[in-house]
PDB file of C-alpha atoms in Angstrom:
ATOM      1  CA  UNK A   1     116.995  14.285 -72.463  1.00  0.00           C
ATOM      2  CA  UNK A   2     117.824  11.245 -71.321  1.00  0.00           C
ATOM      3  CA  UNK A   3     120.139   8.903 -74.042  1.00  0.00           C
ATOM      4  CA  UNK A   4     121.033   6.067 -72.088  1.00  0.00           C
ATOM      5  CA  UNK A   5     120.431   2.376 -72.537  1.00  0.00           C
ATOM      6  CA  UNK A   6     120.687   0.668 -69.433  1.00  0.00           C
ATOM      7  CA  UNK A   7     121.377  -3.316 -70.202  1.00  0.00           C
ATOM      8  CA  UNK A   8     120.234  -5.337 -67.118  1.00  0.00           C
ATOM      9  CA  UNK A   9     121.793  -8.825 -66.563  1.00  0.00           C
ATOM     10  CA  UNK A  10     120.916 -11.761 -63.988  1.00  0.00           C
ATOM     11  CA  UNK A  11     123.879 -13.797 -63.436  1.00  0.00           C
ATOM     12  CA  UNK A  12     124.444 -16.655 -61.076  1.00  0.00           C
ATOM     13  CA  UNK A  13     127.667 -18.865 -60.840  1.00  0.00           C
ATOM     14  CA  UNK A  14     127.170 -21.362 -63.824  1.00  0.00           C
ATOM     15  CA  UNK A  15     126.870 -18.537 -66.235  1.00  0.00           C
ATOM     16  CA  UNK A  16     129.739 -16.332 -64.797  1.00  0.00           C
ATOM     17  CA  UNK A  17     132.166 -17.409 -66.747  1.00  0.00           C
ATOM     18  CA  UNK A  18     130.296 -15.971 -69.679  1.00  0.00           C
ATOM     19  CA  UNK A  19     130.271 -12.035 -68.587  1.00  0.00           C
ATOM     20  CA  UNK A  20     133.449 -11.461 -70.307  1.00  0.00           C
ATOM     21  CA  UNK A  21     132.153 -12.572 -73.714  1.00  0.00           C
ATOM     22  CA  UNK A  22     128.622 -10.161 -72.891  1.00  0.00           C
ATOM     23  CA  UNK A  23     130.726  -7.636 -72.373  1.00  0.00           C
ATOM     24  CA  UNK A  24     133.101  -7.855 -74.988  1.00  0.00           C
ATOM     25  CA  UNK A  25     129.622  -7.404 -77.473  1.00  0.00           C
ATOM     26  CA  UNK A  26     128.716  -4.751 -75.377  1.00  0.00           C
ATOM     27  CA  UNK A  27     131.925  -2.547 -75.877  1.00  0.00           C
ATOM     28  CA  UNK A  28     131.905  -3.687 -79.638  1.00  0.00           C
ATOM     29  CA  UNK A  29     128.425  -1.025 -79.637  1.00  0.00           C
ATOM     30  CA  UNK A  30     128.437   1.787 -81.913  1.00  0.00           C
ATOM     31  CA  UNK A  31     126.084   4.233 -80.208  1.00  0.00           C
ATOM     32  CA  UNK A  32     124.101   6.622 -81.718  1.00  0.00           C
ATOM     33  CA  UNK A  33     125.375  10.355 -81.569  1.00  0.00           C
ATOM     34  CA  UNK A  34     124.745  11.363 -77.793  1.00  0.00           C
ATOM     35  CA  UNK A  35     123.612   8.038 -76.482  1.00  0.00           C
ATOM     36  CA  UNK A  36     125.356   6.042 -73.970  1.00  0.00           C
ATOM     37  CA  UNK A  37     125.197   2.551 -72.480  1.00  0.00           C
ATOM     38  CA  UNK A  38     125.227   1.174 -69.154  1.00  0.00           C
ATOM     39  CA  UNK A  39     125.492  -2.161 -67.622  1.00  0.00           C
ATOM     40  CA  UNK A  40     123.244  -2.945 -64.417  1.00  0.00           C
ATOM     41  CA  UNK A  41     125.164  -7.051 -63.708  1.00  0.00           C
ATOM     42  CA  UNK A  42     122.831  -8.715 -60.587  1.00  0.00           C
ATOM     43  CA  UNK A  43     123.569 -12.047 -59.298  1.00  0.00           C
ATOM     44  CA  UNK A  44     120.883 -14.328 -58.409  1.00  0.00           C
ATOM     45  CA  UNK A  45     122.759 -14.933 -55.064  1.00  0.00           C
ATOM     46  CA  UNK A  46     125.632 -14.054 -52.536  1.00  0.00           C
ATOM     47  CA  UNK A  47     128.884 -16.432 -53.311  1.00  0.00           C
ATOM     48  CA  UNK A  48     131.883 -15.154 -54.213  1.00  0.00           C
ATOM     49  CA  UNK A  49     132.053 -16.518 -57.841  1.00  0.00           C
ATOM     50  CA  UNK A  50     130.492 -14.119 -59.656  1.00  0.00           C
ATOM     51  CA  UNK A  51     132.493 -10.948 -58.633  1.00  0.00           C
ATOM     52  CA  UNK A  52     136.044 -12.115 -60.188  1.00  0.00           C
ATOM     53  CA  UNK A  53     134.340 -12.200 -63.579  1.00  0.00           C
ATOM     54  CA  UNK A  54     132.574  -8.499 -63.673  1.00  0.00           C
ATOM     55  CA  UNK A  55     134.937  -6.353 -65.551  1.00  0.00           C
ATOM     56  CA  UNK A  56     136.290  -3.247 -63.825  1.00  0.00           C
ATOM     57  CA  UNK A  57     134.859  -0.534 -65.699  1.00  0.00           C
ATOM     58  CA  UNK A  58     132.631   2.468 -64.681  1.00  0.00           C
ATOM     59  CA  UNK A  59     129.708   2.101 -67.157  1.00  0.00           C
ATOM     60  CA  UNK A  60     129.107  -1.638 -65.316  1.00  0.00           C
ATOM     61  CA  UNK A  61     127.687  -1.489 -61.718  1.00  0.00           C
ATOM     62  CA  UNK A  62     127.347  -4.975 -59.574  1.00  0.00           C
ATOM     63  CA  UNK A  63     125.360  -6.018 -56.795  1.00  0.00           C
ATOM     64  CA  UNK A  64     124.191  -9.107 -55.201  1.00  0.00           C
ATOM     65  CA  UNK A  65     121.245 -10.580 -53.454  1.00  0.00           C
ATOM     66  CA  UNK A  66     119.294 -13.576 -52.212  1.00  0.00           C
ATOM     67  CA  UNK A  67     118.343 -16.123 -54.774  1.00  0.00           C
ATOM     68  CA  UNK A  68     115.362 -15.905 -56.300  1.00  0.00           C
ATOM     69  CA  UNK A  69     115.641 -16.582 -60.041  1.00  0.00           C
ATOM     70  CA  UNK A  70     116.365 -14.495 -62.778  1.00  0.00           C
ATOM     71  CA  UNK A  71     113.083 -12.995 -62.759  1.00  0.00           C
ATOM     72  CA  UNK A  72     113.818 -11.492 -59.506  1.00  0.00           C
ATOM     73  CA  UNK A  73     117.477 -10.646 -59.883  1.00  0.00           C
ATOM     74  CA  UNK A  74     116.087  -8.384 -63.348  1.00  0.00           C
ATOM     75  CA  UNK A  75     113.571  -6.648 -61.654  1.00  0.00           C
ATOM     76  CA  UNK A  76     115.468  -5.833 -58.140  1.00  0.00           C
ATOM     77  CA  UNK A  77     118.323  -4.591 -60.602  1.00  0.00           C
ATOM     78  CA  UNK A  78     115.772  -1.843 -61.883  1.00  0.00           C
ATOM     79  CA  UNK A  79     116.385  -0.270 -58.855  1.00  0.00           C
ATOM     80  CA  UNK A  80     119.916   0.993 -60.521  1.00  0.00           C
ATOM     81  CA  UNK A  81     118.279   1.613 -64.174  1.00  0.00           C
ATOM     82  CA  UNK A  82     118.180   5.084 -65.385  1.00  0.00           C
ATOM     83  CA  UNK A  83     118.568   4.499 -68.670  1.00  0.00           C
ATOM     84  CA  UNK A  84     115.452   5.720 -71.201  1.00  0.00           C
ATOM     85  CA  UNK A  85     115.127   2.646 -72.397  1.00  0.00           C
ATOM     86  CA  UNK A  86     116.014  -0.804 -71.143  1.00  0.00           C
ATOM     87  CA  UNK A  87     117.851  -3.610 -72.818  1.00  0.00           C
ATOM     88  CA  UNK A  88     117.815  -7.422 -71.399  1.00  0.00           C
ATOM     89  CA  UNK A  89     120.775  -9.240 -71.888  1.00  0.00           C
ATOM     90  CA  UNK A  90     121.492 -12.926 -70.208  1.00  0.00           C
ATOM     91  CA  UNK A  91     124.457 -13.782 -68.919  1.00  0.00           C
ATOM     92  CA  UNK A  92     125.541 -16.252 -71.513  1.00  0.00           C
ATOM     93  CA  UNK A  93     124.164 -14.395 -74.386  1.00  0.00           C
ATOM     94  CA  UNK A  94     125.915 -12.133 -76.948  1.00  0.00           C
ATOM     95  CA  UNK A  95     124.750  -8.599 -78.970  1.00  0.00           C
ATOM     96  CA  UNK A  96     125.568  -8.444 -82.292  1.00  0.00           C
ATOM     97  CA  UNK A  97     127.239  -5.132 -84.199  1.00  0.00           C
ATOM     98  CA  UNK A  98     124.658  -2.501 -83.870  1.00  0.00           C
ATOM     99  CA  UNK A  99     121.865  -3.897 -81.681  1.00  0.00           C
ATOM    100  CA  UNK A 100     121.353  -1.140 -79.512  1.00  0.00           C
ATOM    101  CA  UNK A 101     121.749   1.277 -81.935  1.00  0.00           C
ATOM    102  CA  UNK A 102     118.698  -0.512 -84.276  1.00  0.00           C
ATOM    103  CA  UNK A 103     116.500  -0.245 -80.925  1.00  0.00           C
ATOM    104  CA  UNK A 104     117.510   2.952 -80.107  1.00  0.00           C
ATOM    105  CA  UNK A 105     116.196   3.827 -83.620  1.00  0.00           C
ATOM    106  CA  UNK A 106     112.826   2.063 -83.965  1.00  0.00           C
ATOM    107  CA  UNK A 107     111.727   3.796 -80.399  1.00  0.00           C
ATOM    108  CA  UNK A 108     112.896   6.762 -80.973  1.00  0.00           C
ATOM    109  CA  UNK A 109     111.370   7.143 -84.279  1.00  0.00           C
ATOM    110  CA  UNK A 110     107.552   5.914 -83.181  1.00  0.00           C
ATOM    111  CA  UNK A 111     106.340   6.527 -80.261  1.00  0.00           C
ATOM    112  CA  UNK A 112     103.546   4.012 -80.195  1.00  0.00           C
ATOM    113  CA  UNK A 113     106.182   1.489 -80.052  1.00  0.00           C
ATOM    114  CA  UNK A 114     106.465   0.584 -76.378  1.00  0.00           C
ATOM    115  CA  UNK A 115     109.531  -2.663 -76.985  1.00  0.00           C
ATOM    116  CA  UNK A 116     111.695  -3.972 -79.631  1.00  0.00           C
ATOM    117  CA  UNK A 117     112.649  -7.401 -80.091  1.00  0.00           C
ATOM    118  CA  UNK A 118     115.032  -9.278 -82.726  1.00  0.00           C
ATOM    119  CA  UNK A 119     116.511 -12.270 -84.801  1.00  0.00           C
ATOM    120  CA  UNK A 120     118.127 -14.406 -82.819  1.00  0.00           C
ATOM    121  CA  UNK A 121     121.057 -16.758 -83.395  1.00  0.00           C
ATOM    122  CA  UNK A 122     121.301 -19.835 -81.572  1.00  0.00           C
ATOM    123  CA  UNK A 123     125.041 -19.996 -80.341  1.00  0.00           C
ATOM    124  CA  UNK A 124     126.289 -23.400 -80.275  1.00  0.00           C
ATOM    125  CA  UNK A 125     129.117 -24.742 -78.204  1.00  0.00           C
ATOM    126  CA  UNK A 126     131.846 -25.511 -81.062  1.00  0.00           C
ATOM    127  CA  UNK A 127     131.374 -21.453 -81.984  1.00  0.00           C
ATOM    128  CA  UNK A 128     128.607 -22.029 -84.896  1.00  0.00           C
ATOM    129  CA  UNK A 129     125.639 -20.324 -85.418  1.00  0.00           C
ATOM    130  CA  UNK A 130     121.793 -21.713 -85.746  1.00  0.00           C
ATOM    131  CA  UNK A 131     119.259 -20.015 -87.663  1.00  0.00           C
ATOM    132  CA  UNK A 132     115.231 -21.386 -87.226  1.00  0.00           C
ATOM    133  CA  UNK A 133     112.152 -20.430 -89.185  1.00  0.00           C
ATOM    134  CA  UNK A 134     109.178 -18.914 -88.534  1.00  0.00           C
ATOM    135  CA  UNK A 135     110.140 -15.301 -87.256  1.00  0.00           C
ATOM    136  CA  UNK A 136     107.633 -12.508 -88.487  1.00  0.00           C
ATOM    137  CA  UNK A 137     108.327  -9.621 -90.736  1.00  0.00           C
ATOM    138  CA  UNK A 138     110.440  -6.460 -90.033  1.00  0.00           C
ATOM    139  CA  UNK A 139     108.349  -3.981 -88.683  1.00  0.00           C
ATOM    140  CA  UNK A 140     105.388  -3.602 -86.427  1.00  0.00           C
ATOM    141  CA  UNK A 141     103.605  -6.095 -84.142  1.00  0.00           C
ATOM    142  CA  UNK A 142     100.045  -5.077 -83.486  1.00  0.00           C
ATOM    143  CA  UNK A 143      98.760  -5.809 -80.114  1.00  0.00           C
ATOM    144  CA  UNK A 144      97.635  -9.319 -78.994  1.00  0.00           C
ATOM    145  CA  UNK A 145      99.710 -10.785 -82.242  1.00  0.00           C
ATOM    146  CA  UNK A 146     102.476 -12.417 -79.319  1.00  0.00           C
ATOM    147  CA  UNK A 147      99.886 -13.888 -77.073  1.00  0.00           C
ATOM    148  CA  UNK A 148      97.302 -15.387 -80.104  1.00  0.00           C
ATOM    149  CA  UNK A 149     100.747 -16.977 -82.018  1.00  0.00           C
ATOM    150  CA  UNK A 150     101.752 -18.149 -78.555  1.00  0.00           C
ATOM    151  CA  UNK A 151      98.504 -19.785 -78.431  1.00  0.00           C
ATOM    152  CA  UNK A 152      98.805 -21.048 -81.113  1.00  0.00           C
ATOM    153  CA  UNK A 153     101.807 -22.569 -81.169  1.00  0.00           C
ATOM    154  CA  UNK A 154     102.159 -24.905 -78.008  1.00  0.00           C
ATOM    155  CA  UNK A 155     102.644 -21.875 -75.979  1.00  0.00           C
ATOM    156  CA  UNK A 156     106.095 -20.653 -78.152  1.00  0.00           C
ATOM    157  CA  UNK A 157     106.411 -16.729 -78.503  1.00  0.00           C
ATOM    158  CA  UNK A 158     107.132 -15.422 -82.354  1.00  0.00           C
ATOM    159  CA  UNK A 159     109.409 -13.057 -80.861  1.00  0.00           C
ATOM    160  CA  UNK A 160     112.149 -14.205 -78.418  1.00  0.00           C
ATOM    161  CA  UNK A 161     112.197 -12.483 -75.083  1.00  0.00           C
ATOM    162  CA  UNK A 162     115.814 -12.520 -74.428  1.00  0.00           C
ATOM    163  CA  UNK A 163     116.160  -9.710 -77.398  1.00  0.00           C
ATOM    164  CA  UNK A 164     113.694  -7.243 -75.425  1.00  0.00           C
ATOM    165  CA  UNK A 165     114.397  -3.516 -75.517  1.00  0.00           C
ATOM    166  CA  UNK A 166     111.510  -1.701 -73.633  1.00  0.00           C
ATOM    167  CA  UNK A 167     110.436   1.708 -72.575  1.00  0.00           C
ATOM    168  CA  UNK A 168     112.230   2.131 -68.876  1.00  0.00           C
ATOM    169  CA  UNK A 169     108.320   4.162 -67.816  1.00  0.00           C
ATOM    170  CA  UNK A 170     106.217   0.912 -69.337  1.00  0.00           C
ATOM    171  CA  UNK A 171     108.596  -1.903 -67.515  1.00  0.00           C
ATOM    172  CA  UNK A 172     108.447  -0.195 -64.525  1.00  0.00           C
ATOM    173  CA  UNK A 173     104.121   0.281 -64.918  1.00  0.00           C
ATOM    174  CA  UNK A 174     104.521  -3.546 -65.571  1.00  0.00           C
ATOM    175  CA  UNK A 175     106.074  -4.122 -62.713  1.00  0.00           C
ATOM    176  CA  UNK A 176     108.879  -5.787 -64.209  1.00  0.00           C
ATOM    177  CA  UNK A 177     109.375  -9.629 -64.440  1.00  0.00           C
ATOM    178  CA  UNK A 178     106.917 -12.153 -63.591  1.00  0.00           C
ATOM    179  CA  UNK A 179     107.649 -13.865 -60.065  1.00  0.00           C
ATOM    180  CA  UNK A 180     107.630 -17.011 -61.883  1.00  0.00           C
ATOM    181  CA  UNK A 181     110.501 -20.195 -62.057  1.00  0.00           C
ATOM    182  CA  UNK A 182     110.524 -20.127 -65.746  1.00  0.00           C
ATOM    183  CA  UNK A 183     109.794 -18.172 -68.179  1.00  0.00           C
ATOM    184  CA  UNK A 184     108.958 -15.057 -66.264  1.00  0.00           C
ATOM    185  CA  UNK A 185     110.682 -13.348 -69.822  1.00  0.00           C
ATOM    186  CA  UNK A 186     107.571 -14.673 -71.744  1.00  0.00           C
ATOM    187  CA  UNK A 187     105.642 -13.672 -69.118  1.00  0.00           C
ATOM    188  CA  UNK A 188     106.903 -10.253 -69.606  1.00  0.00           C
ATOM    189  CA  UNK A 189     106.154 -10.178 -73.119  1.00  0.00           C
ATOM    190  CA  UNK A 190     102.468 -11.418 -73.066  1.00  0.00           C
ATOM    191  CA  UNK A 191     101.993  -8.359 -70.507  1.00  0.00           C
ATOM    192  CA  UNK A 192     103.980  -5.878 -73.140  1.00  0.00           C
ATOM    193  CA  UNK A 193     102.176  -6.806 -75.973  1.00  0.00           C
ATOM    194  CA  UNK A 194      98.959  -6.595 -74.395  1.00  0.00           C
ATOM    195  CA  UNK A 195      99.434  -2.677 -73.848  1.00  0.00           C
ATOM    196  CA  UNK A 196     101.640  -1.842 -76.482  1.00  0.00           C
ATOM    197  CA  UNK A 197     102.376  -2.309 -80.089  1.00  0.00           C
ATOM    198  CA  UNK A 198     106.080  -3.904 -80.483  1.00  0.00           C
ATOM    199  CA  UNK A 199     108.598  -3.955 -83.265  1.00  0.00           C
ATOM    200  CA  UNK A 200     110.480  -6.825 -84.729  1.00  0.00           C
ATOM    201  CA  UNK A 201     113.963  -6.421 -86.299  1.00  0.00           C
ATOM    202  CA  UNK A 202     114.901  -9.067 -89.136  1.00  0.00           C
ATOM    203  CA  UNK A 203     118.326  -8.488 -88.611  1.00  0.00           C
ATOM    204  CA  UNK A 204     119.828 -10.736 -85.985  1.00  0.00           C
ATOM    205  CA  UNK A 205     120.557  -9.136 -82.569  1.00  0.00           C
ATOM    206  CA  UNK A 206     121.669 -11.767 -80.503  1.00  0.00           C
ATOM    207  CA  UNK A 207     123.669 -14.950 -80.142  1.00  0.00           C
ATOM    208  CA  UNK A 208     121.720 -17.167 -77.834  1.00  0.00           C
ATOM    209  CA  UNK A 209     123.954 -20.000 -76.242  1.00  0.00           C
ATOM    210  CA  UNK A 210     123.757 -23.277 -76.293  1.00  0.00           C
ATOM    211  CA  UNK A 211     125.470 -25.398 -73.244  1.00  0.00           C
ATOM    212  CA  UNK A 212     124.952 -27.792 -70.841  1.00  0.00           C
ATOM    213  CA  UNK A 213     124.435 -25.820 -67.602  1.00  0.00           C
ATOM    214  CA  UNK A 214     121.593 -23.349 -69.024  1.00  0.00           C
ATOM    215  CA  UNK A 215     118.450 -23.108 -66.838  1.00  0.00           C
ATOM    216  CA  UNK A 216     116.447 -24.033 -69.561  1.00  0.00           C
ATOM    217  CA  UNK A 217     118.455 -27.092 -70.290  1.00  0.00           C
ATOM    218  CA  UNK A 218     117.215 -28.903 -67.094  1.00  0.00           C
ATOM    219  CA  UNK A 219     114.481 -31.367 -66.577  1.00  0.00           C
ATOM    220  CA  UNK A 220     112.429 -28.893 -64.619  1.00  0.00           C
ATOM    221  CA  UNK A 221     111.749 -26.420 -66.914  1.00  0.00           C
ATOM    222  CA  UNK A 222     110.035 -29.012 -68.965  1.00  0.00           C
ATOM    223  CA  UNK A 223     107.980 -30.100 -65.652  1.00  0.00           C
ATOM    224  CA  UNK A 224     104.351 -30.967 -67.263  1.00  0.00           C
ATOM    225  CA  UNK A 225     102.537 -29.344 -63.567  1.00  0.00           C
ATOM    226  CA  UNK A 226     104.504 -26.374 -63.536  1.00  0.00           C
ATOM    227  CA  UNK A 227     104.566 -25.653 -67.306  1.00  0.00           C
ATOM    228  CA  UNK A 228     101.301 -25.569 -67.451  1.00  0.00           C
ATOM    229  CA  UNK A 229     100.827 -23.452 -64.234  1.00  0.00           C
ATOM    230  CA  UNK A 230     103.115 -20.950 -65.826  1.00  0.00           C
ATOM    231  CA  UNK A 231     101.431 -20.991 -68.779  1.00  0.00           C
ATOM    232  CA  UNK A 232      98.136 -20.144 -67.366  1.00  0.00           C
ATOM    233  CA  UNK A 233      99.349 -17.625 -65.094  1.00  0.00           C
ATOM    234  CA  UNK A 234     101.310 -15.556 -67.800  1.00  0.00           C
ATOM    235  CA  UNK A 235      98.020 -15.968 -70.378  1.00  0.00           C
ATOM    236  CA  UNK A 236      95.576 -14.676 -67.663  1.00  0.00           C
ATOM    237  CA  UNK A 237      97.943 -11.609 -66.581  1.00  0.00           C
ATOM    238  CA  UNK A 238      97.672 -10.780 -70.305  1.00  0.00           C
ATOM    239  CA  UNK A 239      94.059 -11.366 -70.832  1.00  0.00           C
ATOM    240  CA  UNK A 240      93.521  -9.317 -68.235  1.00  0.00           C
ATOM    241  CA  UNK A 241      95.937  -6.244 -68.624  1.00  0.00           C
ATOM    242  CA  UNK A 242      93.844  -6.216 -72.534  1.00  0.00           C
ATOM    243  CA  UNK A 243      90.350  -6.457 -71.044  1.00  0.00           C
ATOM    244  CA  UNK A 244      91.496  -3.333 -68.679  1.00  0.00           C
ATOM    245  CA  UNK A 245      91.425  -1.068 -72.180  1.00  0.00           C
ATOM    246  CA  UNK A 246      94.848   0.475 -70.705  1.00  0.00           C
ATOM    247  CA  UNK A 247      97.537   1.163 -73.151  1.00  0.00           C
ATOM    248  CA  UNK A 248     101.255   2.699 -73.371  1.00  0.00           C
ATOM    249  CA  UNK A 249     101.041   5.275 -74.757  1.00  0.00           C
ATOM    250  CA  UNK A 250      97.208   6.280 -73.684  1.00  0.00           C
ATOM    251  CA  UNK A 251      94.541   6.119 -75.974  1.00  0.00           C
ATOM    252  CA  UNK A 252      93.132   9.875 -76.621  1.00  0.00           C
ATOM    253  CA  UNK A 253      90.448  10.875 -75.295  1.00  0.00           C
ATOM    254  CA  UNK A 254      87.805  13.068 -77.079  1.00  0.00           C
TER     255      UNK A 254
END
């Protein structure tokens, strides 16, 4: 069987100097009995300032490649994924003690559970920590419950997609990220939850970071045009992956 967890990170310069700290919460993992983590690090680009931060270490593999956002950088990185399941991790972000292990647990214990997400904890710069309201229970998330709250609530997902853990077989049948600027994550997770049921964890699993130089941060990403292009594109993928009747796993037939 295969009992690996293969973390895929996009990285670009900016955000370099934050691998250290990932992988610091990586090695602080307690796996469970016969499982195993890798780290797949891709940089959204070809300088040199990337490399000098990528800790020397044989469970962490690096390559480069031309720029193309972080959507891009994920999905090429696939390429070097073996790992059962799949865990997204960003750059500047941080596990916390025992997130892999609680994935690991919820899809190994229910198959109809195609992705996991989690609490998150917004990381702010003087070392604090942020809670926010509004996440949903522990436990399952029926399909369609992502895209009608996202609807619902000026196009904000009740799960946040930088906690994913997903099914290596379903990512791939996906096709991985969306080929979007921004927020080809959320565009992921309309798509997952349109085939699969998902699982929430109550118990935080990342520290998202606040600072200046995030993508997200920048005037752009707020852009009222392309918002709502990326908006519609992400919504109609999902509408239309549901209106295909496909699901992971497959329906039975009688």
């Amino acid at each position: 069987m295969n009992r690996r967890v293969t973390v895929v990170t996009a990285v670009h310069g900016p955000s370099a100097r934050f691998l250290p700290d990932a992988y610091a919460s990586l090695c602080a993992q307690r796996m469970p009995a016969g499982w195993e983590w890798d780290w797949v690090v891709q940089q959204d680009g070809t300088t040199g300032e990337v490399r000098p931060h990528v800790p020397d270490d044989a469970r962490v593999s690096f390559r480069q490649g031309r720029p193309g956002g972080p959507g891009v950088a994920r999905t090429i990185a696939l390429a070097r994924a073996e790992g059962a399941y799949v865990k997204v991790l960003d750059a500047d972000d941080q596990l916390t003690p025992g997130a892999l292990a609680r994935d690991v647990a919820v899809l190994e214990a229910d198959p109809t559970v195609g992705w996991t997400t989690s609490r998150v904890l917004d990381l702010l710069p003087d070392g604090s920590t942020a809670d926010f309201p509004g996440d949903p229970d522990d436990g399952p998330i029926e399909r369609g419950t992502v895209l009608d709250r996202w609807k619902r609530n000026d196009f904000r997902a009740p799960v946040h997609p930088a906690s994913l853990c997903v099914r290596r077989e379903l990512l791939i049948a996906l096709g991985g990220w969306m080929a979007l600027p921004a927020s080809e994550d959320t565009g992921l997770l309309l798509a997952l939850d349109a085939v699969s049921r998902g699982w929430f964890t109550a118990e935080a699993g990342l520290l998202y970071r606040k600072w200046e130089g995030q993508v997200t941060g920048r005037p752009a990403h707020t852009d009222p045009a392309e918002r709502a292009a990326r908006t519609a594109v992400a919504e109609a993928r999902a509408r239309a992956l549901a209106a295909l009747g496909w699901s992971c796993p497959p329906t039975p037939t009688r």
